[in-house]
PDB file of N, CA and C in Angstrom:
ATOM      1  N   GLU A  33     204.360 117.729  27.625  1.00 61.00           N
ATOM      2  CA  GLU A  33     204.621 116.358  27.982  1.00 61.00           C
ATOM      3  C   GLU A  33     203.669 115.843  29.048  1.00 61.00           C
ATOM      4  N   GLY A  34     202.369 115.709  28.745  1.00 67.00           N
ATOM      5  CA  GLY A  34     201.399 115.183  29.665  1.00 67.00           C
ATOM      6  C   GLY A  34     200.915 116.165  30.698  1.00 67.00           C
ATOM      7  N   VAL A  35     201.322 117.389  30.597  1.00 73.00           N
ATOM      8  CA  VAL A  35     200.880 118.378  31.574  1.00 73.00           C
ATOM      9  C   VAL A  35     199.585 119.008  31.046  1.00 73.00           C
ATOM     10  N   VAL A  36     198.565 118.987  31.901  1.00 66.00           N
ATOM     11  CA  VAL A  36     197.288 119.563  31.499  1.00 66.00           C
ATOM     12  C   VAL A  36     197.320 121.032  31.855  1.00 66.00           C
ATOM     13  N   VAL A  37     197.182 121.823  30.852  1.00 72.00           N
ATOM     14  CA  VAL A  37     197.213 123.264  31.074  1.00 72.00           C
ATOM     15  C   VAL A  37     195.831 123.755  31.490  1.00 72.00           C
ATOM     16  N   LYS A  38     194.826 123.229  30.820  1.00 77.00           N
ATOM     17  CA  LYS A  38     193.463 123.665  31.107  1.00 77.00           C
ATOM     18  C   LYS A  38     192.567 122.425  31.028  1.00 77.00           C
ATOM     19  N   GLU A  39     191.647 122.291  32.019  1.00 74.00           N
ATOM     20  CA  GLU A  39     190.750 121.147  31.998  1.00 74.00           C
ATOM     21  C   GLU A  39     189.750 121.305  30.864  1.00 74.00           C
ATOM     22  N   ALA A  40     189.406 120.174  30.264  1.00 70.00           N
ATOM     23  CA  ALA A  40     188.462 120.201  29.156  1.00 70.00           C
ATOM     24  C   ALA A  40     187.052 120.412  29.705  1.00 70.00           C
ATOM     25  N   VAL A  41     186.229 121.084  28.917  1.00 70.00           N
ATOM     26  CA  VAL A  41     184.833 121.287  29.285  1.00 70.00           C
ATOM     27  C   VAL A  41     184.080 120.006  28.947  1.00 70.00           C
ATOM     28  N   VAL A  42     183.412 119.444  29.949  1.00 73.00           N
ATOM     29  CA  VAL A  42     182.693 118.197  29.757  1.00 73.00           C
ATOM     30  C   VAL A  42     181.193 118.503  29.743  1.00 73.00           C
ATOM     31  N   VAL A  43     180.569 118.136  28.657  1.00 71.00           N
ATOM     32  CA  VAL A  43     179.122 118.288  28.568  1.00 71.00           C
ATOM     33  C   VAL A  43     178.548 116.903  28.869  1.00 71.00           C
ATOM     34  N   GLY A  44     177.863 116.805  30.025  1.00 80.00           N
ATOM     35  CA  GLY A  44     177.354 115.511  30.473  1.00 80.00           C
ATOM     36  C   GLY A  44     176.004 115.200  29.849  1.00 80.00           C
ATOM     37  N   ILE A  45     175.969 115.078  28.535  1.00 88.00           N
ATOM     38  CA  ILE A  45     174.697 114.801  27.860  1.00 88.00           C
ATOM     39  C   ILE A  45     174.199 113.414  28.231  1.00 88.00           C
ATOM     40  N   GLY A  46     175.051 112.461  28.337  1.00 88.00           N
ATOM     41  CA  GLY A  46     174.637 111.107  28.692  1.00 88.00           C
ATOM     42  C   GLY A  46     174.022 111.061  30.083  1.00 88.00           C
ATOM     43  N   THR A  47     174.641 111.736  31.020  1.00 87.00           N
ATOM     44  CA  THR A  47     174.109 111.793  32.381  1.00 87.00           C
ATOM     45  C   THR A  47     172.766 112.523  32.401  1.00 87.00           C
ATOM     46  N   PHE A  48     172.693 113.621  31.641  1.00 88.00           N
ATOM     47  CA  PHE A  48     171.454 114.402  31.566  1.00 88.00           C
ATOM     48  C   PHE A  48     170.320 113.557  30.988  1.00 88.00           C
ATOM     49  N   LEU A  49     170.575 112.849  29.907  1.00 93.00           N
ATOM     50  CA  LEU A  49     169.548 112.004  29.297  1.00 93.00           C
ATOM     51  C   LEU A  49     169.138 110.858  30.226  1.00 93.00           C
ATOM     52  N   ALA A  50     170.094 110.279  30.918  1.00 93.00           N
ATOM     53  CA  ALA A  50     169.786 109.205  31.856  1.00 93.00           C
ATOM     54  C   ALA A  50     168.896 109.720  32.987  1.00 93.00           C
ATOM     55  N   THR A  51     169.184 110.918  33.456  1.00 93.00           N
ATOM     56  CA  THR A  51     168.363 111.517  34.512  1.00 93.00           C
ATOM     57  C   THR A  51     166.942 111.773  34.018  1.00 93.00           C
ATOM     58  N   ILE A  52     166.801 112.260  32.790  1.00 95.00           N
ATOM     59  CA  ILE A  52     165.466 112.513  32.232  1.00 95.00           C
ATOM     60  C   ILE A  52     164.695 111.201  32.079  1.00 95.00           C
ATOM     61  N   VAL A  53     165.362 110.169  31.586  1.00 97.00           N
ATOM     62  CA  VAL A  53     164.699 108.869  31.417  1.00 97.00           C
ATOM     63  C   VAL A  53     164.274 108.314  32.775  1.00 97.00           C
ATOM     64  N   ASP A  54     165.148 108.427  33.772  1.00 97.00           N
ATOM     65  CA  ASP A  54     164.797 107.970  35.119  1.00 97.00           C
ATOM     66  C   ASP A  54     163.580 108.720  35.651  1.00 97.00           C
ATOM     67  N   PHE A  55     163.571 110.043  35.449  1.00 98.00           N
ATOM     68  CA  PHE A  55     162.451 110.858  35.921  1.00 98.00           C
ATOM     69  C   PHE A  55     161.146 110.427  35.239  1.00 98.00           C
ATOM     70  N   ILE A  56     161.196 110.229  33.936  1.00 98.00           N
ATOM     71  CA  ILE A  56     159.987 109.840  33.197  1.00 98.00           C
ATOM     72  C   ILE A  56     159.492 108.479  33.670  1.00 98.00           C
ATOM     73  N   LEU A  57     160.389 107.552  33.907  1.00 98.00           N
ATOM     74  CA  LEU A  57     159.982 106.228  34.389  1.00 98.00           C
ATOM     75  C   LEU A  57     159.332 106.311  35.772  1.00 98.00           C
ATOM     76  N   VAL A  58     159.950 107.061  36.672  1.00 98.00           N
ATOM     77  CA  VAL A  58     159.385 107.196  38.022  1.00 98.00           C
ATOM     78  C   VAL A  58     158.029 107.890  37.964  1.00 98.00           C
ATOM     79  N   ALA A  59     157.922 108.944  37.148  1.00 98.00           N
ATOM     80  CA  ALA A  59     156.649 109.660  37.017  1.00 98.00           C
ATOM     81  C   ALA A  59     155.573 108.732  36.458  1.00 98.00           C
ATOM     82  N   PHE A  60     155.912 107.907  35.492  1.00 98.00           N
ATOM     83  CA  PHE A  60     154.947 106.977  34.909  1.00 98.00           C
ATOM     84  C   PHE A  60     154.486 105.947  35.932  1.00 98.00           C
ATOM     85  N   ILE A  61     155.403 105.432  36.716  1.00 98.00           N
ATOM     86  CA  ILE A  61     155.046 104.451  37.744  1.00 98.00           C
ATOM     87  C   ILE A  61     154.144 105.083  38.797  1.00 98.00           C
ATOM     88  N   VAL A  62     154.462 106.296  39.223  1.00 98.00           N
ATOM     89  CA  VAL A  62     153.605 106.991  40.194  1.00 98.00           C
ATOM     90  C   VAL A  62     152.221 107.221  39.593  1.00 98.00           C
ATOM     91  N   PHE A  63     152.158 107.594  38.318  1.00 98.00           N
ATOM     92  CA  PHE A  63     150.880 107.782  37.630  1.00 98.00           C
ATOM     93  C   PHE A  63     150.061 106.501  37.653  1.00 98.00           C
ATOM     94  N   LEU A  64     150.692 105.369  37.349  1.00 98.00           N
ATOM     95  CA  LEU A  64     149.978 104.086  37.351  1.00 98.00           C
ATOM     96  C   LEU A  64     149.466 103.720  38.740  1.00 98.00           C
ATOM     97  N   ILE A  65     150.261 103.994  39.761  1.00 98.00           N
ATOM     98  CA  ILE A  65     149.847 103.692  41.136  1.00 98.00           C
ATOM     99  C   ILE A  65     148.632 104.530  41.516  1.00 98.00           C
ATOM    100  N   VAL A  66     148.682 105.833  41.213  1.00 98.00           N
ATOM    101  CA  VAL A  66     147.556 106.713  41.534  1.00 98.00           C
ATOM    102  C   VAL A  66     146.305 106.281  40.766  1.00 98.00           C
ATOM    103  N   LYS A  67     146.493 105.912  39.503  1.00 98.00           N
ATOM    104  CA  LYS A  67     145.364 105.458  38.689  1.00 98.00           C
ATOM    105  C   LYS A  67     144.745 104.197  39.288  1.00 98.00           C
ATOM    106  N   ALA A  68     145.570 103.268  39.738  1.00 98.00           N
ATOM    107  CA  ALA A  68     145.068 102.024  40.335  1.00 98.00           C
ATOM    108  C   ALA A  68     144.304 102.306  41.627  1.00 98.00           C
ATOM    109  N   PHE A  69     144.824 103.208  42.470  1.00 98.00           N
ATOM    110  CA  PHE A  69     144.123 103.552  43.706  1.00 98.00           C
ATOM    111  C   PHE A  69     142.773 104.198  43.406  1.00 98.00           C
ATOM    112  N   ASN A  70     142.734 105.088  42.429  1.00 98.00           N
ATOM    113  CA  ASN A  70     141.467 105.735  42.072  1.00 98.00           C
ATOM    114  C   ASN A  70     140.456 104.724  41.557  1.00 98.00           C
ATOM    115  N   LYS A  71     140.910 103.784  40.757  1.00 97.00           N
ATOM    116  CA  LYS A  71     140.003 102.765  40.235  1.00 97.00           C
ATOM    117  C   LYS A  71     139.471 101.889  41.367  1.00 97.00           C
ATOM    118  N   ALA A  72     140.337 101.515  42.296  1.00 97.00           N
ATOM    119  CA  ALA A  72     139.911 100.695  43.437  1.00 97.00           C
ATOM    120  C   ALA A  72     138.906 101.459  44.290  1.00 97.00           C
ATOM    121  N   ARG A  73     139.144 102.754  44.485  1.00 97.00           N
ATOM    122  CA  ARG A  73     138.207 103.568  45.269  1.00 97.00           C
ATOM    123  C   ARG A  73     136.854 103.663  44.573  1.00 97.00           C
ATOM    124  N   ASP A  74     136.863 103.854  43.258  1.00 97.00           N
ATOM    125  CA  ASP A  74     135.613 103.924  42.506  1.00 97.00           C
ATOM    126  C   ASP A  74     134.829 102.616  42.599  1.00 97.00           C
ATOM    127  N   ILE A  75     135.529 101.500  42.522  1.00 97.00           N
ATOM    128  CA  ILE A  75     134.868 100.192  42.625  1.00 97.00           C
ATOM    129  C   ILE A  75     134.259 100.031  44.017  1.00 97.00           C
ATOM    130  N   ALA A  76     134.993 100.436  45.051  1.00 96.00           N
ATOM    131  CA  ALA A  76     134.482 100.323  46.425  1.00 96.00           C
ATOM    132  C   ALA A  76     133.259 101.214  46.617  1.00 96.00           C
ATOM    133  N   GLU A  77     133.292 102.430  46.085  1.00 96.00           N
ATOM    134  CA  GLU A  77     132.147 103.336  46.215  1.00 96.00           C
ATOM    135  C   GLU A  77     130.936 102.800  45.460  1.00 96.00           C
ATOM    136  N   LYS A  78     131.160 102.219  44.283  1.00 97.00           N
ATOM    137  CA  LYS A  78     130.061 101.664  43.501  1.00 97.00           C
ATOM    138  C   LYS A  78     129.422 100.494  44.257  1.00 97.00           C
ATOM    139  N   LYS A  79     130.254  99.644  44.848  1.00 97.00           N
ATOM    140  CA  LYS A  79     129.737  98.516  45.612  1.00 97.00           C
ATOM    141  C   LYS A  79     128.945  99.005  46.814  1.00 97.00           C
ATOM    142  N   LYS A  80     129.435 100.046  47.483  1.00 96.00           N
ATOM    143  CA  LYS A  80     128.736 100.597  48.640  1.00 96.00           C
ATOM    144  C   LYS A  80     127.385 101.173  48.220  1.00 96.00           C
ATOM    145  N   ARG A  81     127.340 101.894  47.102  1.00 96.00           N
ATOM    146  CA  ARG A  81     126.074 102.448  46.620  1.00 96.00           C
ATOM    147  C   ARG A  81     125.086 101.337  46.273  1.00 96.00           C
ATOM    148  N   GLU A  82     125.576 100.267  45.654  1.00 95.00           N
ATOM    149  CA  GLU A  82     124.699  99.144  45.309  1.00 95.00           C
ATOM    150  C   GLU A  82     124.137  98.476  46.567  1.00 95.00           C
ATOM    151  N   GLU A  83     124.974  98.328  47.601  1.00 95.00           N
ATOM    152  CA  GLU A  83     124.507  97.739  48.855  1.00 95.00           C
ATOM    153  C   GLU A  83     123.454  98.627  49.505  1.00 95.00           C
ATOM    154  N   GLU A  84     123.676  99.951  49.478  1.00 95.00           N
ATOM    155  CA  GLU A  84     122.704 100.868  50.062  1.00 95.00           C
ATOM    156  C   GLU A  84     121.389 100.821  49.281  1.00 95.00           C
ATOM    157  N   ALA A  85     121.471 100.729  47.962  1.00 94.00           N
ATOM    158  CA  ALA A  85     120.263 100.660  47.145  1.00 94.00           C
ATOM    159  C   ALA A  85     119.504  99.361  47.429  1.00 94.00           C
ATOM    160  N   ALA A  86     120.228  98.259  47.568  1.00 93.00           N
ATOM    161  CA  ALA A  86     119.579  96.983  47.870  1.00 93.00           C
ATOM    162  C   ALA A  86     118.928  97.031  49.250  1.00 93.00           C
ATOM    163  N   LYS A  87     119.604  97.657  50.204  1.00 94.00           N
ATOM    164  CA  LYS A  87     119.046  97.776  51.548  1.00 94.00           C
ATOM    165  C   LYS A  87     117.784  98.637  51.526  1.00 94.00           C
ATOM    166  N   ALA A  88     117.818  99.737  50.793  1.00 92.00           N
ATOM    167  CA  ALA A  88     116.648 100.613  50.692  1.00 92.00           C
ATOM    168  C   ALA A  88     115.489  99.883  50.010  1.00 92.00           C
ATOM    169  N   ALA A  89     115.799  99.104  48.988  1.00 91.00           N
ATOM    170  CA  ALA A  89     114.749  98.346  48.298  1.00 91.00           C
ATOM    171  C   ALA A  89     114.141  97.297  49.226  1.00 91.00           C
ATOM    172  N   ALA A  90     114.970  96.647  50.032  1.00 89.00           N
ATOM    173  CA  ALA A  90     114.469  95.645  50.971  1.00 89.00           C
ATOM    174  C   ALA A  90     113.585  96.303  52.025  1.00 89.00           C
ATOM    175  N   GLU A  91     114.006  97.470  52.503  1.00 87.00           N
ATOM    176  CA  GLU A  91     113.194  98.183  53.492  1.00 87.00           C
ATOM    177  C   GLU A  91     111.859  98.612  52.883  1.00 87.00           C
ATOM    178  N   ALA A  92     111.891  99.087  51.639  1.00 85.00           N
ATOM    179  CA  ALA A  92     110.658  99.505  50.973  1.00 85.00           C
ATOM    180  C   ALA A  92     109.732  98.313  50.767  1.00 85.00           C
ATOM    181  N   ALA A  93     110.302  97.164  50.410  1.00 84.00           N
ATOM    182  CA  ALA A  93     109.488  95.964  50.217  1.00 84.00           C
ATOM    183  C   ALA A  93     108.873  95.518  51.540  1.00 84.00           C
ATOM    184  N   ALA A  94     109.638  95.579  52.613  1.00 80.00           N
ATOM    185  CA  ALA A  94     109.126  95.189  53.927  1.00 80.00           C
ATOM    186  C   ALA A  94     108.022  96.147  54.364  1.00 80.00           C
ATOM    187  N   LYS A  95     108.211  97.416  54.077  1.00 77.00           N
ATOM    188  CA  LYS A  95     107.208  98.409  54.450  1.00 77.00           C
ATOM    189  C   LYS A  95     105.933  98.225  53.628  1.00 77.00           C
ATOM    190  N   ALA A  96     106.083  97.854  52.372  1.00 75.00           N
ATOM    191  CA  ALA A  96     104.923  97.661  51.503  1.00 75.00           C
ATOM    192  C   ALA A  96     104.116  96.433  51.928  1.00 75.00           C
ATOM    193  N   GLU A  97     104.763  95.450  52.536  1.00 77.00           N
ATOM    194  CA  GLU A  97     104.073  94.240  52.966  1.00 77.00           C
ATOM    195  C   GLU A  97     103.239  94.456  54.222  1.00 77.00           C
ATOM    196  N   GLU A  98     103.565  95.477  55.016  1.00 75.00           N
ATOM    197  CA  GLU A  98     102.813  95.742  56.237  1.00 75.00           C
ATOM    198  C   GLU A  98     101.413  96.231  55.874  1.00 75.00           C
ATOM    199  N   PRO A  99     100.415  95.733  56.586  1.00 77.00           N
ATOM    200  CA  PRO A  99      99.067  96.257  56.313  1.00 77.00           C
ATOM    201  C   PRO A  99      98.994  97.711  56.774  1.00 77.00           C
ATOM    202  N   PRO A 100      98.201  98.506  56.110  1.00 77.00           N
ATOM    203  CA  PRO A 100      98.110  99.909  56.519  1.00 77.00           C
ATOM    204  C   PRO A 100      97.492 100.016  57.910  1.00 77.00           C
ATOM    205  N   LYS A 101      98.028 100.898  58.715  1.00 83.00           N
ATOM    206  CA  LYS A 101      97.525 101.087  60.076  1.00 83.00           C
ATOM    207  C   LYS A 101      96.280 101.964  60.028  1.00 83.00           C
ATOM    208  N   PRO A 102      95.337 101.688  60.890  1.00 85.00           N
ATOM    209  CA  PRO A 102      94.126 102.518  60.888  1.00 85.00           C
ATOM    210  C   PRO A 102      94.434 103.935  61.355  1.00 85.00           C
ATOM    211  N   THR A 103      93.686 104.866  60.813  1.00 90.00           N
ATOM    212  CA  THR A 103      93.883 106.262  61.203  1.00 90.00           C
ATOM    213  C   THR A 103      93.182 106.515  62.526  1.00 90.00           C
ATOM    214  N   THR A 104      93.456 107.647  63.108  1.00 93.00           N
ATOM    215  CA  THR A 104      92.835 108.015  64.383  1.00 93.00           C
ATOM    216  C   THR A 104      91.317 108.075  64.245  1.00 93.00           C
ATOM    217  N   GLU A 105      90.856 108.623  63.129  1.00 93.00           N
ATOM    218  CA  GLU A 105      89.401 108.734  62.913  1.00 93.00           C
ATOM    219  C   GLU A 105      88.751 107.347  62.859  1.00 93.00           C
ATOM    220  N   GLU A 106      89.416 106.402  62.187  1.00 92.00           N
ATOM    221  CA  GLU A 106      88.869 105.047  62.096  1.00 92.00           C
ATOM    222  C   GLU A 106      88.802 104.387  63.476  1.00 92.00           C
ATOM    223  N   LEU A 107      89.856 104.581  64.282  1.00 93.00           N
ATOM    224  CA  LEU A 107      89.862 104.008  65.634  1.00 93.00           C
ATOM    225  C   LEU A 107      88.754 104.617  66.487  1.00 93.00           C
ATOM    226  N   LEU A 108      88.591 105.922  66.404  1.00 95.00           N
ATOM    227  CA  LEU A 108      87.541 106.578  67.179  1.00 95.00           C
ATOM    228  C   LEU A 108      86.153 106.120  66.726  1.00 95.00           C
ATOM    229  N   ALA A 109      85.976 105.893  65.430  1.00 95.00           N
ATOM    230  CA  ALA A 109      84.688 105.413  64.928  1.00 95.00           C
ATOM    231  C   ALA A 109      84.396 104.015  65.452  1.00 95.00           C
ATOM    232  N   GLU A 110      85.412 103.163  65.532  1.00 94.00           N
ATOM    233  CA  GLU A 110      85.223 101.819  66.072  1.00 94.00           C
ATOM    234  C   GLU A 110      84.861 101.874  67.556  1.00 94.00           C
ATOM    235  N   ILE A 111      85.523 102.743  68.296  1.00 94.00           N
ATOM    236  CA  ILE A 111      85.229 102.884  69.728  1.00 94.00           C
ATOM    237  C   ILE A 111      83.797 103.361  69.916  1.00 94.00           C
ATOM    238  N   LEU A 112      83.404 104.346  69.102  1.00 94.00           N
ATOM    239  CA  LEU A 112      82.043 104.862  69.196  1.00 94.00           C
ATOM    240  C   LEU A 112      81.017 103.764  68.882  1.00 94.00           C
ATOM    241  N   ALA A 113      81.313 102.950  67.874  1.00 94.00           N
ATOM    242  CA  ALA A 113      80.403 101.863  67.513  1.00 94.00           C
ATOM    243  C   ALA A 113      80.289 100.854  68.654  1.00 94.00           C
ATOM    244  N   GLU A 114      81.397 100.529  69.308  1.00 93.00           N
ATOM    245  CA  GLU A 114      81.388  99.605  70.438  1.00 93.00           C
ATOM    246  C   GLU A 114      80.594 100.182  71.592  1.00 93.00           C
ATOM    247  N   LEU A 115      80.779 101.462  71.856  1.00 92.00           N
ATOM    248  CA  LEU A 115      80.036 102.095  72.954  1.00 92.00           C
ATOM    249  C   LEU A 115      78.549 102.097  72.665  1.00 92.00           C
ATOM    250  N   ARG A 116      78.167 102.316  71.423  1.00 92.00           N
ATOM    251  CA  ARG A 116      76.751 102.319  71.059  1.00 92.00           C
ATOM    252  C   ARG A 116      76.138 100.913  71.214  1.00 92.00           C
ATOM    253  N   LYS A 117      76.956  99.889  70.882  1.00 91.00           N
ATOM    254  CA  LYS A 117      76.475  98.516  71.047  1.00 91.00           C
ATOM    255  C   LYS A 117      76.207  98.213  72.522  1.00 91.00           C
ATOM    256  N   GLN A 118      77.121  98.665  73.386  1.00 90.00           N
ATOM    257  CA  GLN A 118      77.007  98.360  74.813  1.00 90.00           C
ATOM    258  C   GLN A 118      75.840  99.117  75.453  1.00 90.00           C
ATOM    259  N   ASN A 119      75.572 100.332  74.997  1.00 84.00           N
ATOM    260  CA  ASN A 119      74.533 101.156  75.604  1.00 84.00           C
ATOM    261  C   ASN A 119      73.150 100.898  75.017  1.00 84.00           C
ATOM    262  N   GLY A 120      73.085 100.152  74.019  1.00 69.00           N
ATOM    263  CA  GLY A 120      71.780  99.792  73.651  1.00 69.00           C
ATOM    264  C   GLY A 120      71.324 100.029  72.307  1.00 69.00           C
TER     265      GLY A 120
END
């Protein structure tokens, strides 16, 4: 008459499936976040490399525009020529 002699065995399949679905959703969201951070980092690194390359190209162009400096031998030859002019 309504007296429970033994508790029924409950298999919580619904709870188990809900937990698995929750885990998969959280794992997927974490995966997307990590993927987005990696992509942002790659874009930042690419931009930095491009800026460094542009800076190096500008420096090379500036260096190429400078007239070549005379060597020590050329300077000494000019001094010798001046001294010879003065001495006769």
